XYZ file of N, CA and C in Angstrom:
390
model
N 89.955 72.908 110.606
C 91.126 72.403 111.317
C 92.226 74.107 111.253
N 92.695 73.625 112.275
C 93.347 75.011 112.948
C 95.130 74.550 112.692
N 95.151 75.705 112.220
C 96.805 75.977 112.147
C 97.235 76.746 113.254
N 98.396 75.587 113.657
C 99.410 76.398 114.939
C 100.939 77.573 114.154
N 100.984 78.523 114.843
C 102.164 78.853 114.272
C 103.427 78.830 114.856
N 103.888 78.528 114.285
C 105.472 78.184 114.564
C 105.979 79.323 114.909
N 105.746 79.633 116.873
C 106.831 80.810 116.870
C 108.650 81.346 116.542
N 109.217 79.730 116.315
C 110.748 80.295 115.732
C 110.111 80.946 114.357
N 109.645 80.005 113.210
C 108.917 80.604 111.937
C 108.780 82.042 111.912
N 108.139 82.378 112.985
C 107.502 84.130 113.302
C 108.846 84.443 113.717
N 109.017 84.042 115.013
C 110.124 85.162 115.262
C 111.781 85.345 113.934
N 111.742 84.386 113.118
C 112.338 84.562 111.701
C 112.436 85.592 110.986
N 110.559 86.037 111.106
C 110.225 86.924 109.791
C 110.338 87.688 110.411
N 109.811 88.301 111.883
C 110.144 89.399 112.559
C 111.839 90.259 112.877
N 112.969 89.107 112.947
C 114.005 89.391 112.857
C 113.934 89.722 111.537
N 113.169 88.696 110.031
C 113.706 89.402 108.826
C 113.273 91.074 108.511
N 112.252 91.284 108.861
C 111.782 92.567 108.944
C 112.421 93.481 109.439
N 112.747 93.509 110.572
C 114.182 94.198 111.578
C 115.085 94.463 110.672
N 116.214 93.088 110.101
C 116.882 92.922 109.590
C 116.763 93.897 108.072
N 115.764 94.095 107.613
C 115.546 94.935 106.553
C 115.269 96.808 107.081
N 114.624 96.860 108.253
C 115.264 97.930 107.870
C 116.132 98.703 108.669
N 116.963 97.931 109.431
C 118.543 98.425 109.714
C 119.237 97.872 108.102
N 119.044 97.103 107.526
C 120.365 96.945 105.857
C 119.581 98.617 105.628
N 118.478 98.624 104.979
C 117.653 100.114 104.438
C 118.328 101.142 104.701
N 118.762 100.901 106.147
C 119.061 101.922 106.872
C 120.785 102.394 106.632
N 121.102 100.975 106.708
C 122.879 101.151 105.950
C 122.719 101.553 104.980
N 122.403 101.284 103.526
C 122.290 101.755 102.765
C 121.814 103.367 102.614
N 120.935 103.751 102.948
C 120.632 104.542 102.826
C 122.037 106.011 103.737
N 122.510 105.391 104.345
C 123.051 106.236 105.592
C 124.773 105.934 104.424
N 124.930 104.846 103.611
C 126.228 104.459 102.599
C 125.560 105.598 101.333
N 124.305 106.341 101.316
C 124.626 106.653 100.010
C 124.124 108.082 100.647
N 123.623 108.059 101.650
C 124.550 109.935 102.030
C 125.516 110.095 102.277
N 126.500 109.227 102.732
C 128.377 109.509 102.592
C 128.536 109.833 101.216
N 127.986 109.189 100.444
C 128.703 109.042 99.262
C 128.015 110.069 98.496
N 127.264 110.665 98.686
C 126.329 112.595 98.028
C 127.518 113.463 98.275
N 127.367 113.088 100.339
C 127.760 114.450 100.547
C 129.464 114.116 100.919
N 130.046 113.142 101.008
C 131.823 113.182 101.073
C 132.725 112.210 100.040
N 131.751 112.764 98.418
C 132.334 111.416 97.381
C 133.859 111.388 97.708
N 134.788 111.649 98.743
C 135.690 111.620 98.688
C 136.969 110.978 99.398
N 135.790 110.080 100.484
C 135.696 109.448 101.310
C 135.865 108.008 100.378
N 135.034 107.886 99.801
C 135.740 106.624 98.727
C 136.712 106.591 97.852
N 137.572 105.305 97.966
C 138.353 105.508 97.152
C 138.215 104.754 95.870
N 138.193 105.453 94.918
C 137.871 104.694 93.043
C 139.299 103.635 92.719
N 139.099 102.795 92.645
C 139.828 101.803 92.373
C 139.693 101.699 90.436
N 140.441 100.839 89.547
C 140.341 100.974 88.747
C 138.867 100.185 87.585
N 139.064 100.607 87.248
C 137.943 100.473 86.029
C 137.039 99.544 86.116
N 135.776 99.502 86.148
C 135.283 98.043 86.209
C 134.092 97.937 85.433
N 133.271 96.933 85.043
C 132.295 97.089 83.982
C 131.137 97.682 84.436
N 130.792 98.169 85.941
C 129.388 99.184 86.517
C 130.329 100.103 86.752
N 130.905 100.836 86.730
C 131.550 102.023 86.809
C 131.285 103.414 86.665
N 130.001 103.797 88.177
C 129.082 105.465 88.122
C 130.481 105.725 88.561
N 130.084 106.775 89.181
C 130.396 108.332 89.276
C 130.204 108.511 90.982
N 130.845 108.824 91.942
C 130.168 108.339 93.793
C 128.893 109.190 93.691
N 129.035 109.949 92.837
C 127.643 110.942 93.698
C 126.342 109.683 92.984
N 126.710 109.130 91.690
C 125.668 108.534 91.593
C 125.180 107.026 91.744
N 125.887 106.557 92.624
C 126.226 105.607 93.806
C 125.669 105.694 94.554
N 125.708 107.022 94.939
C 125.292 107.666 95.687
C 123.339 107.873 96.249
N 123.409 108.182 95.283
C 121.897 108.252 94.821
C 120.962 106.559 95.044
N 121.811 106.312 93.822
C 120.866 104.609 94.313
C 120.880 104.596 95.442
N 121.918 104.150 96.777
C 122.162 103.745 97.464
C 121.071 104.219 98.629
N 120.927 105.116 98.364
C 119.761 106.305 99.087
C 118.373 105.858 98.675
N 117.648 105.307 97.215
C 116.901 105.673 97.113
C 116.760 103.885 97.738
N 117.706 102.965 97.079
C 117.407 101.732 97.820
C 117.134 101.180 98.871
N 117.958 101.476 99.765
C 117.843 102.056 101.043
C 116.669 101.822 101.990
N 116.752 103.617 100.978
C 114.546 103.716 101.701
C 113.795 102.983 101.805
N 113.502 102.336 99.972
C 112.433 101.283 99.675
C 112.765 100.848 100.576
N 113.931 99.750 100.266
C 114.018 98.575 101.282
C 113.887 98.742 103.457
N 113.833 99.666 103.914
C 113.417 100.430 104.882
C 111.737 100.011 105.066
N 111.166 100.089 104.163
C 109.787 101.039 104.507
C 109.687 99.360 104.011
N 109.903 98.346 103.009
C 109.513 97.235 103.081
C 109.038 96.809 104.444
N 110.659 97.049 104.918
C 110.211 95.959 106.202
C 108.943 96.477 107.951
N 109.093 97.642 107.072
C 108.236 97.989 108.237
C 106.165 98.048 107.395
N 106.462 97.536 106.575
C 105.028 96.966 106.596
C 104.917 95.317 106.752
N 106.113 95.027 105.668
C 106.983 93.321 106.540
C 106.770 92.872 107.909
N 106.647 94.229 108.718
C 105.870 94.015 110.346
C 104.444 93.707 110.410
N 104.313 94.473 109.624
C 102.613 94.993 109.761
C 101.885 93.459 109.766
N 102.347 92.775 108.836
C 102.134 91.266 108.563
C 101.322 91.531 107.232
N 101.636 92.571 105.935
C 100.970 92.644 104.799
C 101.502 90.840 103.849
N 100.465 90.243 103.478
C 101.085 89.229 102.561
C 101.825 90.148 101.374
N 101.197 90.450 100.557
C 102.122 91.445 99.394
C 103.789 91.604 99.794
N 103.834 91.499 101.192
C 105.052 92.266 101.268
C 105.972 91.718 101.319
N 105.652 89.992 101.921
C 106.901 89.525 102.143
C 107.506 89.539 100.683
N 106.282 89.080 99.561
C 107.165 89.289 98.069
C 108.049 90.026 97.994
N 107.126 91.372 98.114
C 108.378 92.570 97.285
C 109.342 92.302 98.304
N 108.886 92.575 99.783
C 110.822 92.477 100.809
C 111.562 91.219 100.353
N 111.091 90.063 99.406
C 112.733 88.898 98.736
C 112.920 90.076 97.685
N 111.827 90.850 96.644
C 113.143 90.877 95.628
C 113.734 92.569 95.531
N 113.291 93.127 96.995
C 113.556 93.878 97.472
C 115.330 94.322 97.684
N 115.166 92.648 98.679
C 116.452 92.772 100.186
C 117.215 91.863 98.555
N 117.013 91.349 97.392
C 117.779 90.574 96.041
C 118.163 91.657 95.407
N 117.490 93.012 95.673
C 118.495 94.178 94.860
C 118.982 94.740 95.361
N 118.866 94.425 97.182
C 120.334 96.134 97.693
C 120.971 94.258 97.952
N 120.801 93.212 97.880
C 121.977 92.733 97.431
C 122.877 93.186 96.412
N 122.389 92.201 94.571
C 122.994 92.785 94.038
C 123.215 94.488 93.530
N 123.292 94.832 94.250
C 123.233 97.109 94.350
C 124.411 96.784 95.391
N 124.715 96.086 96.419
C 126.108 96.203 96.950
C 127.191 94.284 96.255
N 126.734 94.461 95.754
C 128.008 93.109 94.391
C 128.394 94.337 94.002
N 127.281 95.130 93.186
C 128.125 95.837 92.320
C 128.986 97.000 93.210
N 128.661 97.843 94.211
C 129.649 98.421 95.036
C 130.875 97.768 95.644
N 131.005 96.362 95.177
C 132.094 96.320 96.106
C 133.320 96.157 95.391
N 133.419 96.839 94.435
C 135.347 97.623 94.834
C 135.832 98.829 95.590
N 134.148 100.043 95.881
C 134.042 101.126 96.969
C 134.179 100.443 98.282
N 133.526 99.639 98.274
C 133.838 99.570 99.599
C 133.345 97.969 100.076
N 134.547 97.207 99.652
C 134.407 95.608 99.948
C 133.799 95.274 101.569
N 134.520 95.754 102.848
C 133.901 94.951 103.625
C 132.134 95.154 103.412
N 131.849 96.608 103.917
C 131.095 96.943 104.243
C 129.916 96.346 103.067
N 130.456 96.130 101.781
C 129.096 95.729 100.433
C 128.875 93.640 100.969
N 130.049 93.488 101.680
C 129.844 91.542 102.036
C 129.009 91.949 103.372
N 129.082 92.174 104.450
C 127.985 92.804 105.410
C 126.852 92.653 104.844
N 126.726 94.051 104.189
C 125.091 94.428 103.695
C 124.556 92.956 102.518
N 125.367 92.335 102.333
C 125.361 91.305 101.285
C 124.749 89.719 101.905
N 125.873 89.016 103.277
C 124.691 88.702 104.186
C 123.283 89.103 104.803
N 123.908 90.168 105.654
C 122.495 90.756 106.130
C 121.130 90.106 104.425
N 120.951 90.260 103.985
C 120.308 90.452 102.646
C 120.384 89.380 102.160
N 121.007 88.049 102.468
C 120.777 86.929 102.489
C 119.901 86.076 102.813
N 120.399 86.588 104.373
C 119.481 85.951 105.435
C 118.341 86.113 105.344
N 118.169 87.475 105.408
C 116.433 87.963 104.931
C 116.112 87.348 103.794
N 116.311 86.445 102.771
C 115.308 86.423 101.675
C 115.263 84.644 102.185
N 116.754 84.460 103.017
C 116.110 82.847 103.049
C 115.079 82.832 104.286
N 114.646 83.368 105.318
C 113.859 83.755 106.574
C 112.075 84.112 105.610
N 112.375 84.751 104.639
C 111.558 85.008 103.969
C 110.807 84.035 103.515
N 111.455 83.360 102.478
C 111.824 82.039 102.076
C 111.015 81.136 102.377
N 111.928 80.738 103.650
C 111.749 79.105 104.024
C 110.332 79.456 105.360
N 109.900 80.840 105.829
C 109.042 80.892 106.843
C 108.432 82.227 107.117
N 108.383 82.736 106.067
C 107.498 84.486 105.737
C 105.848 83.949 105.386
N 105.495 82.794 105.481
C 104.063 82.559 105.971
C 103.324 82.760 106.560
N 104.276 82.285 107.554
C 103.566 81.766 108.846
C 103.769 83.831 110.204
N 104.390 83.780 109.833
C 103.138 85.389 110.600
C 102.265 85.870 109.929
N 101.414 85.225 108.861
C 100.664 86.329 108.121
C 98.963 85.114 108.905
N 98.894 84.053 109.428
C 97.952 83.640 109.675
C 97.789 84.030 111.581
């Protein structure tokens, strides 16, 4: 018995992979901005997870590069990439949640994109490998 691929599900998975490339790039740029011009971000009151802006820059730069690489491998259809991509999208969302005091609007946008990626990969990610 051959199973047919749901083109909608495959499209969502490809879109999620492209979003991961985009989110990873956004996050890496966010990290570069924090590293190169740390006076751009306004540091408000002390929070539980208060790091130096330079430290946040390195965290965002590394996370962004890893998320973008996972998005690339997700486009290749690698089975392992789907699980890694869900984990990294959750890590990226968590990182941006902790970054909320520094740049709230941008963080909420990136979190929303990561939630969509997680949904698309967990609900329909299996169809791209068939």
